[in-house]
Amino acid sequence: MTPERTLAILKPDCVRKNLQGEVLARIQRAGFRVLGFKMIRLSPIAAGAFYAVHKGKPFYDGLVEFMSSGPCVPIALEKTNAVADFRTLIGATDPREAAPGTIRKEYADSKGENIVHGSDSPENGGIEVAFFFAERELAENR
Ligand code: DAT
Ligand code: MG
């Protein structure tokens, strides 16, 4: 079976708290292979485009402001069942509802600032990896 791709983003709160290494180590220990990662700062326009599916929702403007508030670390990951397994690893959107031992439960302060993004379907995993990485930048192509 070909491994699936998912996109993680270590969000600006993760970078501000200096937790990039710690969170990435947990991701790697859980069996994900890192195909690519970089640190960038999203413009408000880019953050809005990435989260376009949420446009019009009450939290959208705050989400765009937060995601463009400082550098973040998009990470292209691969694993069998990557999308579902990654969402299990990070836990529910609201850290108060996240299962014990999950990354959001352990490190996140609020539903709005929840440390890490994970794709929500295999199709979006591919689309979101391509949002941040050219195919030639990914491990198997370099
Ligand atoms: P997830 O990141 O778990 O896939 P989502 O796609 O529903 O969650 O929302 C994207 C992000 O938007 C989420 O990580 C944090 C923010 N967000 C969602 N619902 C929110 C709410 N009710 N209040 C504040 N921020 C919210
Ligand atoms: Mg989502």
mmCIF file of C-alpha atoms in Angstrom, residues 38 129-130 132-138 141:
data_model
loop_
_atom_site.group_PDB
_atom_site.id
_atom_site.type_symbol
_atom_site.label_atom_id
_atom_site.label_comp_id
_atom_site.label_asym_id
_atom_site.label_seq_id
_atom_site.Cartn_x
_atom_site.Cartn_y
_atom_site.Cartn_z
ATOM 1 C CA LYS A 38 10.497 24.924 6.484
ATOM 2 C CA VAL A 129 1.225 19.594 1.023
ATOM 3 C CA ALA A 130 1.205 21.147 -2.459
ATOM 4 C CA PHE A 132 3.504 24.757 0.792
ATOM 5 C CA PHE A 133 5.892 22.485 -1.107
ATOM 6 C CA ALA A 134 6.842 21.952 -4.731
ATOM 7 C CA GLU A 135 7.170 18.246 -5.530
ATOM 8 C CA ARG A 136 10.914 18.705 -6.187
ATOM 9 C CA GLU A 137 11.384 19.977 -2.606
ATOM 10 C CA LEU A 138 10.136 16.745 -1.033
ATOM 11 C CA ASN A 141 12.778 13.961 -5.186
#
